[in-house]
mmCIF file of C-alpha atoms in Angstrom:
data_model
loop_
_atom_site.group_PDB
_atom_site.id
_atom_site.type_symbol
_atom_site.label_atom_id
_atom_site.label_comp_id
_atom_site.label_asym_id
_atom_site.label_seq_id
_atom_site.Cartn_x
_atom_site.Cartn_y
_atom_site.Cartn_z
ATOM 1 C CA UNK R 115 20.971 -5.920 6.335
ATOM 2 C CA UNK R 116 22.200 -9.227 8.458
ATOM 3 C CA UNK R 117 23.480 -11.550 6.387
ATOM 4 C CA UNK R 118 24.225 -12.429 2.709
ATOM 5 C CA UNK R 119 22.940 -9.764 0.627
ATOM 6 C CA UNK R 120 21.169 -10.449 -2.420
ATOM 7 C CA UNK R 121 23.039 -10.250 -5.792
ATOM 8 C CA UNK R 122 22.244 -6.994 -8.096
ATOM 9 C CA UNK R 123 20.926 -8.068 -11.535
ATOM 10 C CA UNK R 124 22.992 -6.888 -15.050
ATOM 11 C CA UNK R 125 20.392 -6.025 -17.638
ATOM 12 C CA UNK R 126 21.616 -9.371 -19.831
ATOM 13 C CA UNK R 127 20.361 -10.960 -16.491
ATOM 14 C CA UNK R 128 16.788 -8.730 -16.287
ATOM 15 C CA UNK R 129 16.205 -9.559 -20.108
ATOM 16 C CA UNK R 130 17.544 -12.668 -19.697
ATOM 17 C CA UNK R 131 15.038 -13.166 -16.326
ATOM 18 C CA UNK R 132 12.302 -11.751 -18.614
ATOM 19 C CA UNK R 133 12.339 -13.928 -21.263
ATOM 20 C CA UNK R 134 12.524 -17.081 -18.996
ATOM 21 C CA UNK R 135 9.192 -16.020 -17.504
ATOM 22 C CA UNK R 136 7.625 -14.830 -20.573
ATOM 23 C CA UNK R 137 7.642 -18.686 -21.618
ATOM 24 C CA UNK R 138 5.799 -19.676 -18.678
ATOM 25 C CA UNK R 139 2.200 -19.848 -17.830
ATOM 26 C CA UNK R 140 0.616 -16.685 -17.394
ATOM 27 C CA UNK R 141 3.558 -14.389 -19.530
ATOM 28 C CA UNK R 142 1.798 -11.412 -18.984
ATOM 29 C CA UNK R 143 1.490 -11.360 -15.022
ATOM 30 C CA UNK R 144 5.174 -12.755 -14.956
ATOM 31 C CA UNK R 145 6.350 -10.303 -16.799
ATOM 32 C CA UNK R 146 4.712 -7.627 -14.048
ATOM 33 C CA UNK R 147 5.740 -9.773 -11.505
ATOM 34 C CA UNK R 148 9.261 -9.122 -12.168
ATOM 35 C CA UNK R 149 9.366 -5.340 -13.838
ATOM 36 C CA UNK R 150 7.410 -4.390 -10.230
ATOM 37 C CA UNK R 151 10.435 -5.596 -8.765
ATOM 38 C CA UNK R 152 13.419 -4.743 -10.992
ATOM 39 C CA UNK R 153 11.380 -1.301 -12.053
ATOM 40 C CA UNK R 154 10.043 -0.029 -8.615
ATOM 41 C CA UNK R 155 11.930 -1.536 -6.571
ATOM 42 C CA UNK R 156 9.063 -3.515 -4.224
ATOM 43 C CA UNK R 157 9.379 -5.878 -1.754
ATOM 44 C CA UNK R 158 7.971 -9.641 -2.075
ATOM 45 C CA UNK R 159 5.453 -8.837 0.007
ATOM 46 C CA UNK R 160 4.453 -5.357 -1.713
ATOM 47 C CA UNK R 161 4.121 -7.193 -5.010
ATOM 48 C CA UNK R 162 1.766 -9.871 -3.528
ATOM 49 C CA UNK R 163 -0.298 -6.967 -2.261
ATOM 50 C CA UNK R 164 -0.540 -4.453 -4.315
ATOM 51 C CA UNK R 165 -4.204 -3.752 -6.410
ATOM 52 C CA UNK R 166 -5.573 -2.195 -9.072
ATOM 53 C CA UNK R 167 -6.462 1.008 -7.531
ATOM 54 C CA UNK R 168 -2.553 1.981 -6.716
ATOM 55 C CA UNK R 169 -2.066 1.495 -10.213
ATOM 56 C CA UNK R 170 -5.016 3.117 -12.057
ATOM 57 C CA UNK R 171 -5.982 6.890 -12.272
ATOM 58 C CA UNK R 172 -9.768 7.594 -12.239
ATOM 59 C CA UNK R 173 -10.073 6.789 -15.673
ATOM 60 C CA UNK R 174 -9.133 3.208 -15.264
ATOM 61 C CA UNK R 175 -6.383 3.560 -17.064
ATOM 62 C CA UNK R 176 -2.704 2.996 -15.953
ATOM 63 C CA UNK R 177 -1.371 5.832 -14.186
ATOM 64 C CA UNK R 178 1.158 7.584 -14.414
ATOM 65 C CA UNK R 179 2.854 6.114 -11.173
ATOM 66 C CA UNK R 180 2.276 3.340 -8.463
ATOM 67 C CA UNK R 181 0.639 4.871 -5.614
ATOM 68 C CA UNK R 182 1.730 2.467 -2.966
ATOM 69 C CA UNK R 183 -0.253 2.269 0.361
ATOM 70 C CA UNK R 184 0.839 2.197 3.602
ATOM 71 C CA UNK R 185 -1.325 -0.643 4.744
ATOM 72 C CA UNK R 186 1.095 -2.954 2.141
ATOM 73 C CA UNK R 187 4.752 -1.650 2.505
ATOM 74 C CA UNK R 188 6.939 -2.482 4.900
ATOM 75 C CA UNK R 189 6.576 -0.442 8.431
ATOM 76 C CA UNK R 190 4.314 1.647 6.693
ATOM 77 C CA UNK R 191 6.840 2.751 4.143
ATOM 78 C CA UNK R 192 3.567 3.767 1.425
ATOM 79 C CA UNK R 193 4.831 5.958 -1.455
ATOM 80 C CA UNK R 194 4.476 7.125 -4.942
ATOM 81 C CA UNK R 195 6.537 5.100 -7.393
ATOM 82 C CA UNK R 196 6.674 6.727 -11.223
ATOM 83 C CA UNK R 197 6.205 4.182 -13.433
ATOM 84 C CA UNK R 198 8.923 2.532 -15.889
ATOM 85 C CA UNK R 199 7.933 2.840 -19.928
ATOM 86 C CA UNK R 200 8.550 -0.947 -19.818
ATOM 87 C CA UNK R 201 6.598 -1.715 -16.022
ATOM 88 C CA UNK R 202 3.751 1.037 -17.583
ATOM 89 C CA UNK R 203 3.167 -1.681 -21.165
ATOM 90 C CA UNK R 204 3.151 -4.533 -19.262
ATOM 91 C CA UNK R 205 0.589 -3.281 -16.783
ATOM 92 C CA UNK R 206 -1.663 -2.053 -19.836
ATOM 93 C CA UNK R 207 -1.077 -5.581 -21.156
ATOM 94 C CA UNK R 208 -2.442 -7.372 -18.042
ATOM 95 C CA UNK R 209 -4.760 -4.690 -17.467
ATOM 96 C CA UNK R 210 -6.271 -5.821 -21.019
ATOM 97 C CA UNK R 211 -6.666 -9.103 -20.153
ATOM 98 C CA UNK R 212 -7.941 -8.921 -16.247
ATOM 99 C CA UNK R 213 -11.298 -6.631 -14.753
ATOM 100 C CA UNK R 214 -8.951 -3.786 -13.699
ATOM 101 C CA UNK R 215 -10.183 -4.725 -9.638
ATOM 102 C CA UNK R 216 -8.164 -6.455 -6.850
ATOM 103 C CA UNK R 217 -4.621 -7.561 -6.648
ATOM 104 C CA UNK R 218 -2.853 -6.903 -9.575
ATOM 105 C CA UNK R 219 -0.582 -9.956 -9.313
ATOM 106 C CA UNK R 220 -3.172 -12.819 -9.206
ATOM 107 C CA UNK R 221 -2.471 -16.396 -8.246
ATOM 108 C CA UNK R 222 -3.909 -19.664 -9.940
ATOM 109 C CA UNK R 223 -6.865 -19.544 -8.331
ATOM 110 C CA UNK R 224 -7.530 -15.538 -8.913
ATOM 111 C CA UNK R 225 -7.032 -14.062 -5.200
ATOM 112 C CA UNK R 226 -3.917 -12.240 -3.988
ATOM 113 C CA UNK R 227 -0.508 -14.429 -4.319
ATOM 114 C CA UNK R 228 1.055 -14.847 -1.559
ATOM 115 C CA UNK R 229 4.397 -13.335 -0.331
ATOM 116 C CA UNK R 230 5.933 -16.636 -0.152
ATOM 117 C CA UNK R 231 4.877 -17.483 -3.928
ATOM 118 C CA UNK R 232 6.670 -14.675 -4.531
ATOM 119 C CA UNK R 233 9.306 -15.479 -2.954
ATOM 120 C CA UNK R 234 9.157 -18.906 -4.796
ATOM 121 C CA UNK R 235 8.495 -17.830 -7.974
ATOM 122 C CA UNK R 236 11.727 -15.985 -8.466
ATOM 123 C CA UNK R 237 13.917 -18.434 -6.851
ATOM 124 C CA UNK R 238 12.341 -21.086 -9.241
ATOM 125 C CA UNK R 239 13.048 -18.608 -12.195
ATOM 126 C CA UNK R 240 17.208 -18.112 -10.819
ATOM 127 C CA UNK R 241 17.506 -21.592 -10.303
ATOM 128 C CA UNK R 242 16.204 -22.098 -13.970
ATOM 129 C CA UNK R 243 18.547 -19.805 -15.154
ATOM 130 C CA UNK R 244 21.753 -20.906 -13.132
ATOM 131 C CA UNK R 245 21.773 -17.458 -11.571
ATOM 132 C CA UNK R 246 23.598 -18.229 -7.667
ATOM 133 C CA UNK R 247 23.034 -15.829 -5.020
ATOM 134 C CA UNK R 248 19.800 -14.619 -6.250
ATOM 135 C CA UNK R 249 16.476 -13.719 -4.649
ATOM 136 C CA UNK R 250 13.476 -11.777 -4.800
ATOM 137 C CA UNK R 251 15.168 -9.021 -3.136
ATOM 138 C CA UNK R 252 17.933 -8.748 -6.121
ATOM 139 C CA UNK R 253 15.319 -6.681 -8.372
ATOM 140 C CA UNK R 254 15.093 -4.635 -5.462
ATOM 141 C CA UNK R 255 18.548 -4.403 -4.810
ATOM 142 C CA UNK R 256 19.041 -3.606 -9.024
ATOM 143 C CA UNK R 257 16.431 -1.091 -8.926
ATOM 144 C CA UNK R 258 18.047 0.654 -5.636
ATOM 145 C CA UNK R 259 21.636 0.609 -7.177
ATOM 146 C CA UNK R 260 20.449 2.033 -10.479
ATOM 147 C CA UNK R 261 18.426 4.857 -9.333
ATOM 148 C CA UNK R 262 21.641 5.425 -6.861
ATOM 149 C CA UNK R 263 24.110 5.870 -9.451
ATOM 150 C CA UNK R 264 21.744 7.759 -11.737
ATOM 151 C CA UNK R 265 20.348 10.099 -9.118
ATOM 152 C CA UNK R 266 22.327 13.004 -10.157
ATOM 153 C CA UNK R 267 21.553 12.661 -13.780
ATOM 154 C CA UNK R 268 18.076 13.401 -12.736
ATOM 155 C CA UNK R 269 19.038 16.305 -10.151
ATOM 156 C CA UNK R 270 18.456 13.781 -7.705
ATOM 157 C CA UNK R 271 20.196 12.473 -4.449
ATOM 158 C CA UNK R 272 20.201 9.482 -2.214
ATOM 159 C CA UNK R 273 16.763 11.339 -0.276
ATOM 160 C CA UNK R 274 15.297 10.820 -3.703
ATOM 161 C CA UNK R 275 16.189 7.234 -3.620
ATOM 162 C CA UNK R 276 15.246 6.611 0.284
ATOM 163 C CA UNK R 277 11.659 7.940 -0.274
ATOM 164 C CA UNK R 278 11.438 5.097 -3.732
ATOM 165 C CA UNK R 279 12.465 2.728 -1.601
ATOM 166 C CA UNK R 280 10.412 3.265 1.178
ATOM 167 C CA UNK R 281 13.385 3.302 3.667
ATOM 168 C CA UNK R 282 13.071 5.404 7.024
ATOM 169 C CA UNK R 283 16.788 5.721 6.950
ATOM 170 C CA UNK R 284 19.014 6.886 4.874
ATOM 171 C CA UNK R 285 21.369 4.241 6.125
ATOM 172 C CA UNK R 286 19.168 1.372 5.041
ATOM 173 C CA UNK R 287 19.196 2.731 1.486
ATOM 174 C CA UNK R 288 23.151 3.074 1.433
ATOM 175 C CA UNK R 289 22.944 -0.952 2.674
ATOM 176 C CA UNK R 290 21.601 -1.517 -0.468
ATOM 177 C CA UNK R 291 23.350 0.128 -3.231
ATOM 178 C CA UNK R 292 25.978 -2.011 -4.185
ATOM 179 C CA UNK R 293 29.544 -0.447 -5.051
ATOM 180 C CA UNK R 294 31.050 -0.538 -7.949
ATOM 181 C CA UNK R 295 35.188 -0.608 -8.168
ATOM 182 C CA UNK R 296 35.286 0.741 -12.083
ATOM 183 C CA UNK R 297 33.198 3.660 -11.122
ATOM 184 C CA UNK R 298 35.819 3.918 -8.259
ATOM 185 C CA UNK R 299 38.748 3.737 -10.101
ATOM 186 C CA UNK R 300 37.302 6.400 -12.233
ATOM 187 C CA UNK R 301 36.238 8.688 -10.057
ATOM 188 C CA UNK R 302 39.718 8.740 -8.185
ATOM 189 C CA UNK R 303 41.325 9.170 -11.858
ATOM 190 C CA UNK R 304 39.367 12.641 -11.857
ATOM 191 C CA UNK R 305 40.632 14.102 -8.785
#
């Protein structure tokens, strides 16, 4: 990644981040708005995209994960995203409140917001909150990180976090995690 990367997120921040954006207008797609990114790990642009149908099984209700399409990520980068207990509630919220059909993440007007609302809308919401260095890509930066260091509580490895993030490299996805000197310090205390 050229550049300044994006800063990751504590979860005082996230809740923090939350709760700003819960008093807004329109709490309920905010809140969605922000857990897609923090809790899946999309892009701006992936968020402005995404519908209904990636989100709901046959039913119509919410599934049990994101099934994002290549025609909306990134290079192609489609994948299947679980869903977060926390991303899953606020999607049945909105999902109460909305038709079930078309983007999920609707602007004022009802159609598709656009990447650079996105974009806007979180930079807005750090500003608000005094939060320097942040952008839309820090809940995708948080959600990278986490599922990094937690990877091998699930069994997992960094593959398993490349294919959530939608990276063709394995490279890309180490760009992202951020490093942590504690957990350093640590692990060089159990050698």
């Amino acid at each position: 990644m050229a550049g300044k990367k994006a800063k990751i997120l504590s979860d005082e921040q996230v809740n923090t981040l939350l709760a700003h954006v819960s008093a807004m207008r329109h709490p309920a797609r905010n809140r969605v708005l922000v857990l897609l990114s923090v809790k899946s790990g999309l892009r701006a642009a992936e968020i402005a995209k995404i519908t209904w149908d990636m989100v709901l099984d046959p039913s119509g209700s919410v599934g049990p994960a994101i099934e994002l399409r290549d025609r909306i990520a990134k290079m192609g980068s489609g994948r299947t995203i679980p869903l977060h207990r926390d991303l899953r509630a606020a999607l049945e919220l909105l999902l109460g409140q909305t038709e079930g059909v078309g983007p999920v993440v609707r602007s004022e007007r009802g159609g598709h917001m656009t990447p650079v609302s996105i974009v806007n809308f979180f930079a807005l919401a750090y500003e608000a909150l005094g939060l320097e260095g942040c952008s839309s890509h820090s809940g995708r930066r948080t959600f990278i990180t986490r599922c990094a260091r937690q990877a091998h509580k699930a069994g997992g490895s960094l593959r398993d976090v490349q294919l959530l993030a939608g990276h063709k490299s394995i490279l890309v996805t180490q760009e992202y995690i951020d490093a942590d000197s504690d957990a350093q310090r640590r692990l060089v205390s159990l050698i």
